[in-house]
Short mmCIF file of C-alpha atoms in Angstrom, two decimals:
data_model
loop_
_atom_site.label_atom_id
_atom_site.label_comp_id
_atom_site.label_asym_id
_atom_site.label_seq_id
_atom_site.Cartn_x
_atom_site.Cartn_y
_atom_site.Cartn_z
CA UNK N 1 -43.83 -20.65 10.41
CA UNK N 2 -41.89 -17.57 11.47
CA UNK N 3 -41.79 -15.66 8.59
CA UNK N 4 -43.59 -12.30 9.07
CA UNK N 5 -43.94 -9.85 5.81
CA UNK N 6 -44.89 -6.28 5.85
CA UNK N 7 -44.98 -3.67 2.87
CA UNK N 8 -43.68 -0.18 3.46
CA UNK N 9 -45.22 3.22 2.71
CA UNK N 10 -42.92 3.39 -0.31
CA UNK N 11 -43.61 -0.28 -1.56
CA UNK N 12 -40.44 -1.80 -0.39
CA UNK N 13 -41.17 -5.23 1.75
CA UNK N 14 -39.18 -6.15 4.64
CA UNK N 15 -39.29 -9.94 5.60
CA UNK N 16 -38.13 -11.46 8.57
CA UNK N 17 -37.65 -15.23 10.06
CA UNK N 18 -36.90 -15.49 13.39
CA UNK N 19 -34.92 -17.33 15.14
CA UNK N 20 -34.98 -17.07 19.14
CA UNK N 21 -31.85 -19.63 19.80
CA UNK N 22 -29.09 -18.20 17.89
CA UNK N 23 -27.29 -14.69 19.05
CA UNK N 24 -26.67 -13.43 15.42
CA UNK N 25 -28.93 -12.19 12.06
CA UNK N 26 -28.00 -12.59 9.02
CA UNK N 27 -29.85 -9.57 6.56
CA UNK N 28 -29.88 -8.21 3.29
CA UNK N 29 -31.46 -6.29 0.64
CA UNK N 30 -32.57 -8.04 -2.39
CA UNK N 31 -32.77 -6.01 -5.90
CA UNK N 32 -35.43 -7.43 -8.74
CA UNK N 33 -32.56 -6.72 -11.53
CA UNK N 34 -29.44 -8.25 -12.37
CA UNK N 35 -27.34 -9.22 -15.87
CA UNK N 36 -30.43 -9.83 -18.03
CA UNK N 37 -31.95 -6.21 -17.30
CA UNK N 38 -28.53 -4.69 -19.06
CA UNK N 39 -28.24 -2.90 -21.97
CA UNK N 40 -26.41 -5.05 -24.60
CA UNK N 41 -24.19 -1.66 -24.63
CA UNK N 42 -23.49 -1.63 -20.53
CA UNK N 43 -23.11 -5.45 -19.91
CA UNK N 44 -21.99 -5.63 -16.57
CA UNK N 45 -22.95 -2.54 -15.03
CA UNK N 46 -24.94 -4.34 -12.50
CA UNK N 47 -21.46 -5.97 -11.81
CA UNK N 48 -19.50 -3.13 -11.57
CA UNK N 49 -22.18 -0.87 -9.15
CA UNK N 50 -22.14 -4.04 -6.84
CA UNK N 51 -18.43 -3.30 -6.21
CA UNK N 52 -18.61 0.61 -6.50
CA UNK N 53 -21.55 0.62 -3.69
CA UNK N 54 -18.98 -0.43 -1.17
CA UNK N 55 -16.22 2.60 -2.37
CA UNK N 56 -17.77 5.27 -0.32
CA UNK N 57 -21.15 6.91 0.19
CA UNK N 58 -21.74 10.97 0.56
CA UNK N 59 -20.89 10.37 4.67
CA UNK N 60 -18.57 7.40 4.57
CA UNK N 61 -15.20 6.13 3.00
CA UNK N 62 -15.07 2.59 1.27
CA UNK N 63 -12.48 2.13 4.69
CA UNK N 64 -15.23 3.42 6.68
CA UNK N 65 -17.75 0.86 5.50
CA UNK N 66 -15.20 -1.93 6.14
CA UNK N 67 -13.73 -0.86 8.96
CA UNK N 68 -17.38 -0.24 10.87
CA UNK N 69 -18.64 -3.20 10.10
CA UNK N 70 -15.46 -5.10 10.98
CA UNK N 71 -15.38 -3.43 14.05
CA UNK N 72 -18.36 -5.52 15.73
CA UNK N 73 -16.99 -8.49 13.92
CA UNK N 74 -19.49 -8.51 11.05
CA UNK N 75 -18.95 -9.14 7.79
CA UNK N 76 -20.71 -7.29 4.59
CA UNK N 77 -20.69 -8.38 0.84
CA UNK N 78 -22.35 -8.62 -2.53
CA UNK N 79 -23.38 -10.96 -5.36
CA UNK N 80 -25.21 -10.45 -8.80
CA UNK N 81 -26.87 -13.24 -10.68
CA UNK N 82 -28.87 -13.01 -13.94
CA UNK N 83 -32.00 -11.44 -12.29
CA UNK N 84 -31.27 -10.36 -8.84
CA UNK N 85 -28.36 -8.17 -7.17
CA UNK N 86 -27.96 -8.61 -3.42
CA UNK N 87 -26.36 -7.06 -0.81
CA UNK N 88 -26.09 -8.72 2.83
CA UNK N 89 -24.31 -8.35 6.44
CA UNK N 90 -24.28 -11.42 9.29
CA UNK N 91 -24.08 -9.53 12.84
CA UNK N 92 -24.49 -10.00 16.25
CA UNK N 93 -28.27 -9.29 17.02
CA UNK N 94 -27.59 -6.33 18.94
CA UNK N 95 -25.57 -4.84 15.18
CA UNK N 96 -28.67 -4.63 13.33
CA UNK N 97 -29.03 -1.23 13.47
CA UNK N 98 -26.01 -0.20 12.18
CA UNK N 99 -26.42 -3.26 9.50
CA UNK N 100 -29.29 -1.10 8.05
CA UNK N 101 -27.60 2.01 8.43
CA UNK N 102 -24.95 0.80 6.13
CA UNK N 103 -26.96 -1.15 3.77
CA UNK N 104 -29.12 2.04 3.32
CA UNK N 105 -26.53 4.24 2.81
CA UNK N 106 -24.49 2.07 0.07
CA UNK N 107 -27.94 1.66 -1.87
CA UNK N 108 -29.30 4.95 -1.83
CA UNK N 109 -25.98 7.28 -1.36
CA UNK N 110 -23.48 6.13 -3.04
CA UNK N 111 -20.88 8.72 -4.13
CA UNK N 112 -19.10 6.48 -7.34
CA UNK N 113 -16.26 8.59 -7.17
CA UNK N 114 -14.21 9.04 -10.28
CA UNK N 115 -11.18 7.75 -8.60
CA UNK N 116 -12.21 4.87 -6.71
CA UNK N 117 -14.00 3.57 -9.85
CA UNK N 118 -10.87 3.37 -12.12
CA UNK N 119 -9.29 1.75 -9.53
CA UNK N 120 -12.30 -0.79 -8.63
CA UNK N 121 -12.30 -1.38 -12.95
CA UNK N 122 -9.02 -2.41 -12.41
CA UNK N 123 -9.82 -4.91 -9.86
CA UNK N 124 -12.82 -6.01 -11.83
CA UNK N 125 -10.97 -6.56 -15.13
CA UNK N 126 -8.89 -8.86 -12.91
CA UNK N 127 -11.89 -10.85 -11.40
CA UNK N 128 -12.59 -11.33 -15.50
CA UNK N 129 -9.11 -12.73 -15.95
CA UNK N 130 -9.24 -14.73 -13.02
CA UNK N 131 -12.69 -16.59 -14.17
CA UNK N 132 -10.73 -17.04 -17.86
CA UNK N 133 -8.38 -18.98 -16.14
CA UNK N 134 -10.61 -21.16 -14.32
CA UNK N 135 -11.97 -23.43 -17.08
CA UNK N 136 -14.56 -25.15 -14.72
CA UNK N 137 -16.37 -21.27 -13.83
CA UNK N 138 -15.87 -19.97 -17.40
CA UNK N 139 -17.39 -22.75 -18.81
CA UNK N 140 -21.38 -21.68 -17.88
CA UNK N 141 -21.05 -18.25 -19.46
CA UNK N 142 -19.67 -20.37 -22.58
CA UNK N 143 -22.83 -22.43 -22.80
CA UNK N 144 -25.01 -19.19 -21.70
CA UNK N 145 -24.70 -17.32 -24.41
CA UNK N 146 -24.36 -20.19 -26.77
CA UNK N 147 -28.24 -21.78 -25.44
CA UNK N 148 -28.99 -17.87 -25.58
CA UNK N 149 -27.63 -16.07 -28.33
CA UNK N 150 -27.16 -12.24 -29.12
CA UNK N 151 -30.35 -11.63 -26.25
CA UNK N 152 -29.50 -10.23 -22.40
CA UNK N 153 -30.14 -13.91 -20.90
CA UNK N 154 -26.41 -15.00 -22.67
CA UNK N 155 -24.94 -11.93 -21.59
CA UNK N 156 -21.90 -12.93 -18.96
CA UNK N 157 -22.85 -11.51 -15.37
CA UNK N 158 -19.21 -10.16 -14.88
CA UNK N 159 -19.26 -8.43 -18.11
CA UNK N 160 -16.93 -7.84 -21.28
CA UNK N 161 -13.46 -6.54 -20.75
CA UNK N 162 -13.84 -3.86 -23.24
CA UNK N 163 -17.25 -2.36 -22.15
CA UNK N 164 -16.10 -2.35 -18.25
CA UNK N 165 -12.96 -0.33 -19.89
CA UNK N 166 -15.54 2.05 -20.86
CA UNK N 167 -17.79 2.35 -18.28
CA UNK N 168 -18.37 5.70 -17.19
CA UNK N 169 -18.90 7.18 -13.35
CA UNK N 170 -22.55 8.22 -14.62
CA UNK N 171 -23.65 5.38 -16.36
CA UNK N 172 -23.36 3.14 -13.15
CA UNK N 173 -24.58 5.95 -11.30
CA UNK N 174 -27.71 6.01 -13.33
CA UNK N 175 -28.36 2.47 -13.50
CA UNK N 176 -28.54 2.57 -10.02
CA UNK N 177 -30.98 5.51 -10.02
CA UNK N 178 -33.11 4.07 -13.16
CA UNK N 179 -33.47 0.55 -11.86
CA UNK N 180 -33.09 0.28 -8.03
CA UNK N 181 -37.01 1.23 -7.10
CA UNK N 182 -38.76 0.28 -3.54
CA UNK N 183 -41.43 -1.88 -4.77
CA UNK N 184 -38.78 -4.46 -6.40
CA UNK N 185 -36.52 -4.68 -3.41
CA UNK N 186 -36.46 -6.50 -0.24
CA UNK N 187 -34.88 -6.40 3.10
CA UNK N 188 -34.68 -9.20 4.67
CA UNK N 189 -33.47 -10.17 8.14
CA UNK N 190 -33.36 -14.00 9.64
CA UNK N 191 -32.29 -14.75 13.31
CA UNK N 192 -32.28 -13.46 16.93
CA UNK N 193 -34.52 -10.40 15.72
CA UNK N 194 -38.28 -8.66 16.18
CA UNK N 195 -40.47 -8.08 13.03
CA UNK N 196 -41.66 -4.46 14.21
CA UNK N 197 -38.22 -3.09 15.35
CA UNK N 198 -36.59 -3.84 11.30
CA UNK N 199 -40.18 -2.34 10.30
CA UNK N 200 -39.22 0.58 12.12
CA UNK N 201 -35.69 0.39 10.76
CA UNK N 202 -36.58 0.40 7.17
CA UNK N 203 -39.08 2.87 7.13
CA UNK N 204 -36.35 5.17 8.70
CA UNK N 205 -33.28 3.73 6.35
CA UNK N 206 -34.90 3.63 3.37
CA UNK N 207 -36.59 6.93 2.69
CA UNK N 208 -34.81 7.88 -0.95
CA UNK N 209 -35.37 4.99 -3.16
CA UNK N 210 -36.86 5.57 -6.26
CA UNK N 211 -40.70 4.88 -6.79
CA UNK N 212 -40.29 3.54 -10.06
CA UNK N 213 -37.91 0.71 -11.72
CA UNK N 214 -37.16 1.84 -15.63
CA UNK N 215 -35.95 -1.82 -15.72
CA UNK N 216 -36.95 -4.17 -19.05
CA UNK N 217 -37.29 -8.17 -18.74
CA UNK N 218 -36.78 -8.91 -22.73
CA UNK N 219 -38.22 -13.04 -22.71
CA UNK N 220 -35.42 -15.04 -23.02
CA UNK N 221 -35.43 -17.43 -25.99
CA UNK N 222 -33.64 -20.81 -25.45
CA UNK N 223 -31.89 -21.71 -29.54
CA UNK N 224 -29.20 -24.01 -28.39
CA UNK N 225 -25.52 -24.57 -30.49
CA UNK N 226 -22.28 -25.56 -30.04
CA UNK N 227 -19.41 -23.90 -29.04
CA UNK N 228 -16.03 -25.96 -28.69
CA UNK N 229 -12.42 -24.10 -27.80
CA UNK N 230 -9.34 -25.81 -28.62
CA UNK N 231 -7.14 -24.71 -25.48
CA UNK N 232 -4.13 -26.14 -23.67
CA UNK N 233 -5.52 -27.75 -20.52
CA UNK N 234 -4.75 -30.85 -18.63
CA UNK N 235 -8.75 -31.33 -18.72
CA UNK N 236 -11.65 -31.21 -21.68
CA UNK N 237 -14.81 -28.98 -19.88
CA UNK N 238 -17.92 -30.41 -21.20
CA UNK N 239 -20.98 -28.30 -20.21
CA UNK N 240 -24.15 -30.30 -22.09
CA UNK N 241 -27.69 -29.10 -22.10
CA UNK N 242 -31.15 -28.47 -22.52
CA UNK N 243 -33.74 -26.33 -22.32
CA UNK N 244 -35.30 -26.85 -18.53
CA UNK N 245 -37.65 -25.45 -16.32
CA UNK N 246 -39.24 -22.29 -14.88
CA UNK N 247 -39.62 -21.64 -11.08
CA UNK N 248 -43.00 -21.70 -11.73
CA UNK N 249 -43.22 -24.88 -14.25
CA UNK N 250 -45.18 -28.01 -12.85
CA UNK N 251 -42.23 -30.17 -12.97
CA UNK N 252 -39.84 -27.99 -11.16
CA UNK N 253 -39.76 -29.94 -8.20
CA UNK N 254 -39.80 -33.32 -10.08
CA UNK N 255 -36.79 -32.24 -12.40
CA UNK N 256 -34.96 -31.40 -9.10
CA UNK N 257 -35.23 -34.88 -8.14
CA UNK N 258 -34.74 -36.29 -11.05
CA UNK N 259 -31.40 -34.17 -11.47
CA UNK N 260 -30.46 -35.45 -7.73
CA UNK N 261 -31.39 -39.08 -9.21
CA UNK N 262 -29.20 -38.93 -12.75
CA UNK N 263 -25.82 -36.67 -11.34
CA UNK N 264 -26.68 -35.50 -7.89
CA UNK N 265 -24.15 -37.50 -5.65
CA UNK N 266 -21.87 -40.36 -5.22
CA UNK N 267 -24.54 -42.91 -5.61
CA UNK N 268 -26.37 -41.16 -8.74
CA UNK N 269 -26.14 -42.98 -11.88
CA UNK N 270 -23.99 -40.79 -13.05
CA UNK N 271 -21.30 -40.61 -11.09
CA UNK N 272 -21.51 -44.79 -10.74
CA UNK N 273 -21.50 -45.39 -14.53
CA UNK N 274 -18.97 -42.43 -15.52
CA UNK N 275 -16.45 -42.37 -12.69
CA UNK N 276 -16.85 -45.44 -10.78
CA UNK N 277 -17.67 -48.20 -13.65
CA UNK N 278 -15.73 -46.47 -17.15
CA UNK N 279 -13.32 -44.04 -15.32
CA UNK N 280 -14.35 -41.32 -17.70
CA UNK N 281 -14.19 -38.23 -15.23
CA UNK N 282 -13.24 -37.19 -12.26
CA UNK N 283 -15.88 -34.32 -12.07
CA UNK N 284 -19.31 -35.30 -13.23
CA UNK N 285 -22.65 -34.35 -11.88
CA UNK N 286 -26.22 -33.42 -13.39
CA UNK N 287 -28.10 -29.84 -12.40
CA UNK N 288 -31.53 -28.21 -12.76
CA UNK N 289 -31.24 -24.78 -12.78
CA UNK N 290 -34.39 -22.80 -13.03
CA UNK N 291 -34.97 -19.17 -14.58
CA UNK N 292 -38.69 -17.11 -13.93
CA UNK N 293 -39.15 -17.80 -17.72
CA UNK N 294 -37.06 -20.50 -18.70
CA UNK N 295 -34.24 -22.85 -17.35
CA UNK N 296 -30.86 -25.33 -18.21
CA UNK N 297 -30.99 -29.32 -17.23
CA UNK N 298 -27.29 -29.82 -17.82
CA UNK N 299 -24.43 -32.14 -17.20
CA UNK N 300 -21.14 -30.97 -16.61
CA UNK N 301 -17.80 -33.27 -17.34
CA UNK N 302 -14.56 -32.79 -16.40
CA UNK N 303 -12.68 -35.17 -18.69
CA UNK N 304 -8.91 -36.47 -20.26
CA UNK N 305 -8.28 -36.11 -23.69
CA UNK N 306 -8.42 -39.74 -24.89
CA UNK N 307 -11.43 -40.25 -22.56
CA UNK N 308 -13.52 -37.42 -24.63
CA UNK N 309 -13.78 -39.78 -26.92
CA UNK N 310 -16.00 -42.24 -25.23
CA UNK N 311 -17.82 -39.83 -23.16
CA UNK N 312 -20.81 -38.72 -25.33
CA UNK N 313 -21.93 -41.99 -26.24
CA UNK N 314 -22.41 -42.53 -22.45
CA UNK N 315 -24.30 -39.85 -21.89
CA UNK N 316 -26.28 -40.19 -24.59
CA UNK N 317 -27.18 -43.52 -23.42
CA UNK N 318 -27.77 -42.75 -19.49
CA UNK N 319 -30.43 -39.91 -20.95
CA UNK N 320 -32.28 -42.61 -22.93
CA UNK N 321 -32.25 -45.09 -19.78
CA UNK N 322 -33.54 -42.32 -17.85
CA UNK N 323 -36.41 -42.01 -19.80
CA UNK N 324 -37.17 -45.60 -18.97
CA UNK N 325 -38.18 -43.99 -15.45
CA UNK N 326 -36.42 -44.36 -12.02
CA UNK N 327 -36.65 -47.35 -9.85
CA UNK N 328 -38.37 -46.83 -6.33
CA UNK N 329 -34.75 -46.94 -4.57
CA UNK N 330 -33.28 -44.03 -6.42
CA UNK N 331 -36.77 -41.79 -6.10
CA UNK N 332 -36.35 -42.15 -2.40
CA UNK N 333 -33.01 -41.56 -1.87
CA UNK N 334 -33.08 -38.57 -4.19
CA UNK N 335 -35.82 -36.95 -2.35
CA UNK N 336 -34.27 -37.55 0.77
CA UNK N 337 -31.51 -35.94 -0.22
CA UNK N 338 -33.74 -32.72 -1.36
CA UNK N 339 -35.57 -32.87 1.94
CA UNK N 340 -32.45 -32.96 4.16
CA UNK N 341 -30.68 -30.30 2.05
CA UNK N 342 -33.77 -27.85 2.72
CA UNK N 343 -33.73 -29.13 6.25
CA UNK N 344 -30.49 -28.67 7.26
CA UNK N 345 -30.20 -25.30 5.58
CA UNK N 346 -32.69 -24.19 8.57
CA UNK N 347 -30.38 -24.13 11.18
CA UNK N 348 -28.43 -21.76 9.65
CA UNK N 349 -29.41 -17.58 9.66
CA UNK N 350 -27.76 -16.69 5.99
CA UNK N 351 -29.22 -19.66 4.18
CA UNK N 352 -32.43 -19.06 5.60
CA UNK N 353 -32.15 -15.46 4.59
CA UNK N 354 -31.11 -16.06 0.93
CA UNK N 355 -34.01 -18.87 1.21
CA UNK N 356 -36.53 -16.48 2.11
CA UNK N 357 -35.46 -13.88 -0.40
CA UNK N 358 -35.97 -16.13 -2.99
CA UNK N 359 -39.69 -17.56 -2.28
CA UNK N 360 -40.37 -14.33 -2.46
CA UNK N 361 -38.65 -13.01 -5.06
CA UNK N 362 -39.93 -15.64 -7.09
CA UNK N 363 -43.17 -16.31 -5.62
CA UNK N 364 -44.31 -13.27 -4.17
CA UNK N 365 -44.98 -14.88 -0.56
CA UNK N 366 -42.96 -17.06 1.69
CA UNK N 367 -42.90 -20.90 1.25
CA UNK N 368 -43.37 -23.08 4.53
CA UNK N 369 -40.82 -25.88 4.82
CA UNK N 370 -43.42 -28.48 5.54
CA UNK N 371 -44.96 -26.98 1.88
CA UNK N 372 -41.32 -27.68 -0.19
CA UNK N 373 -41.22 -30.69 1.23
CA UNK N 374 -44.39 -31.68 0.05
CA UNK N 375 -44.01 -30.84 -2.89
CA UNK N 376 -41.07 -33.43 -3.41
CA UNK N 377 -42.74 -36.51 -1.83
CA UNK N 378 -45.43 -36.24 -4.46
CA UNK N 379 -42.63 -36.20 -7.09
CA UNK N 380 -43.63 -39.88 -8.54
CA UNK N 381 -42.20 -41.97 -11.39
CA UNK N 382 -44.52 -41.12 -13.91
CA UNK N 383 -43.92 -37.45 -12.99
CA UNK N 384 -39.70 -39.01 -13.40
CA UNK N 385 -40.28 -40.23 -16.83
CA UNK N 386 -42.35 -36.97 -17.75
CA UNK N 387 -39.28 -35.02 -16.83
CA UNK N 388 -36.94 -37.13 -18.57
CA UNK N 389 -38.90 -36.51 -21.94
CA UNK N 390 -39.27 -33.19 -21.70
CA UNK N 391 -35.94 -32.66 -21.17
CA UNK N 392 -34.40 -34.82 -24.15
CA UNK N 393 -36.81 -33.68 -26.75
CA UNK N 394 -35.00 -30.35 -26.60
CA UNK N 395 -32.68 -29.10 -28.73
CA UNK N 396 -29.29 -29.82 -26.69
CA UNK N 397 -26.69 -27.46 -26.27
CA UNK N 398 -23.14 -28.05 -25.74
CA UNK N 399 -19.88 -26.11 -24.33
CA UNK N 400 -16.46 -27.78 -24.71
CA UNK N 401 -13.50 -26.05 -23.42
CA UNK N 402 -9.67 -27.51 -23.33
CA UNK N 403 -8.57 -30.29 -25.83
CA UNK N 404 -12.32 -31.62 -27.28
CA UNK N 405 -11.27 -32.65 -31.08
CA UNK N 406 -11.96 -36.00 -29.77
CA UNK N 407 -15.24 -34.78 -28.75
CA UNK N 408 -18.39 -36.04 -30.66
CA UNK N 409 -19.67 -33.25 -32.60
CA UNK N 410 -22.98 -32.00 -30.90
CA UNK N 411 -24.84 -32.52 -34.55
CA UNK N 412 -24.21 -36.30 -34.39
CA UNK N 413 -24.59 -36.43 -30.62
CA UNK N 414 -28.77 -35.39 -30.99
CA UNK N 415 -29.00 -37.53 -34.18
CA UNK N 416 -28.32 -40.78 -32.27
CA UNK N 417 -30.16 -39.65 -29.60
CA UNK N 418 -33.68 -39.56 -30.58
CA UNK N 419 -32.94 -42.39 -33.46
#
């Protein structure tokens, strides 16, 4: 494996993979806190200093950032998720210096000027609009906070409208300062690049993190409910779930594959006996979606009014035939899909980058291919049928968003179920 690791002076990690036939890097630096680390009172901070760390620094405008980076036609952006905020560049190989340079400066010198944040609040109260009028996005923070109530794991990543109103210059100033430390942060780098020269980089770049992350992980408790919205859509959004499993859980790898099995293409059963067979939907697919304490095995529908009706009772019943185990044909052809997923996602620098980030985000170390893939040929059918019990003798949670009165209530829906 390529994948070289070394731990700074100041407890940061930087993390390479290295690839010697491609002429660009893709690189980042990963942050240990995202949505779930928020104050109930500052929901979506994390949000809003992902967009302010790109509106100027103490020796660059937000049009410097842009325009330097453009300049050697790379590109730079950000994403936060529920525990991690990142912030990455793809360059040629011979840009990684100045990737750094800029990477470091947005994290650690940030100037969150008072002007460029009301007008970055006004872009971000847009963004919220824009996701409330995409049924199909909204949707997941509908069934997050109804599977996890009043707690920071059901808090929306983007935020509330009215707190981002309110936000002031020093709060997301000292959220930064409170919660970005060196020993929960990566950087790391994959592509046409030498271990020892980012080493070198980093210890130079990053010399004014903090030491110390003031950061809180409150457990997440999965209670499940129903939440159903009566709007005027063409569509009925049906987000159904239940609790699922950890990154660290035994049967992560085996719910991924049974996932892949029950909604996870064109040939899953699924898609065969919703679309293809009853007509039912013309979006419907199955997902495993892991937490580092907890998870969601959902399926998400997008559905007509009338059809609503009938769609409930078929998922109920696919869920009790997939306890009844997989057949040998759909194990295989799920975890060949897996396997060439991971695969394929090797020949490319930013998915390998994100990958890496993640094994070691989550697991502290960096995962060899030949190791994942491993792991999903033992995935058997008794481990298939384990899965599939685990996952209906939770208590189910549903979002329904567009016209649902034809829906089956979610009461009557885990009655029949388990009966």
């Amino acid at each position: 494996m390529s994948v070289q690791v070394t731990r700074l002076a100041n407890g940061m990690r930087v993390v390479t993979d290295r690839m010697d036939s491609v002429e660009t890097v893709s690189i980042g630096v990963w942050v240990d806190v995202g949505t779930r680390h928020e104050p109930a009172a500052i929901n979506g901070v994390a949000h809003v200093l992902e967009h302010m760390a790109f509106k100027g620094t103490e020796r660059r405008s937000a049009l410097d950032i842009a325009s330097e980076i453009e300049a050697v036609g790379g590109h730079v952006n950000a994403y936060t998720s529920r525990e991690h905020t990142a912030y990455y560049a793809k360059v040629l190989k011979a840009d990684v210096g100045l990737a750094v340079d800029i990477l470091s400066d947005i994290l650690q010198h940030a100037a969150f000027d008072a002007t460029e944040l009301e007008r970055e609040r006004t872009v971000i109260l847009q963004e919220l609009g824009q996701a409330q009028d995409t049924p199909d996005d909204i949707i997941y923070d509908l069934f997050q906070e109804c599977a996890y109530p009043n707690q920071p794991m059901g808090q929306p990543v983007l935020g509330r409208a009215d707190i981002i109103k309110s936000l002031t210059r020093d709060q997301v100033a000292n959220y930064l300062k409170s919660t970005y430390a060196a020993p929960g942060m990566l950087i790391v780098a994959a592509g046409n690049i030498t271990h020892e020269v980012l080493v070198a980089m980093a210890e130079r770049a990053f010399n004014a993190l903090g030491a110390k992350s003031e950061a809180r992980t409150e457990p997440g408790h999965y209670e499940g409910g129903e939440h159903r919205e009566l709007r005027e859509l063409e569509q009925a959004h049906v987000l159904l779930g239940f609790p699922g499993f950890p990154f660290t859980d035994r049967d992560y790898f085996a719910a991924s594959v049974v996932s892949t099995a029950f909604g996870g293409g064109m040939s899953s059963r699924l898609f065969q006996e919703v679309r293809e067979k009853r007509g039912l939907a013309y979006s419907i697919y199955s997902f495993s979606h892991s937490y580092s304490d907890g998870g969601i095995f959902g399926i998400y529908a997008g559905t007509g009014e009338d059809e609503a009706a009938d769609l409930m009772p078929v998922l109920r019943d696919e869920l009790r035939q997939l306890v009844e185990g997989l057949s040998s044909e759909e194990l295989a052809r799920a975890r060949a899909q897996l396997k060439a997923g991971l695969l394929m996602s090797l020949e490319g620098t930013t998915a390998r980058c994100e990958q890496q980030a993640s094994h070691m985000l989550i697991h502290g170390r960096p995962l060899d291919p030949r190791e994942l893939v491993a792991h999903i040929d033992a995935v058997d059918e008794d481990a298939a049928i384990r899965v599939a019990k685990r996952v209906i003798a939770g208590k189910p949670t549903l979002a329904a968003l567009g016209p649902v009165g034809k829906l089956e209530k979610l009461e009557l829906f885990g009655e029949r179920l388990r009966t």
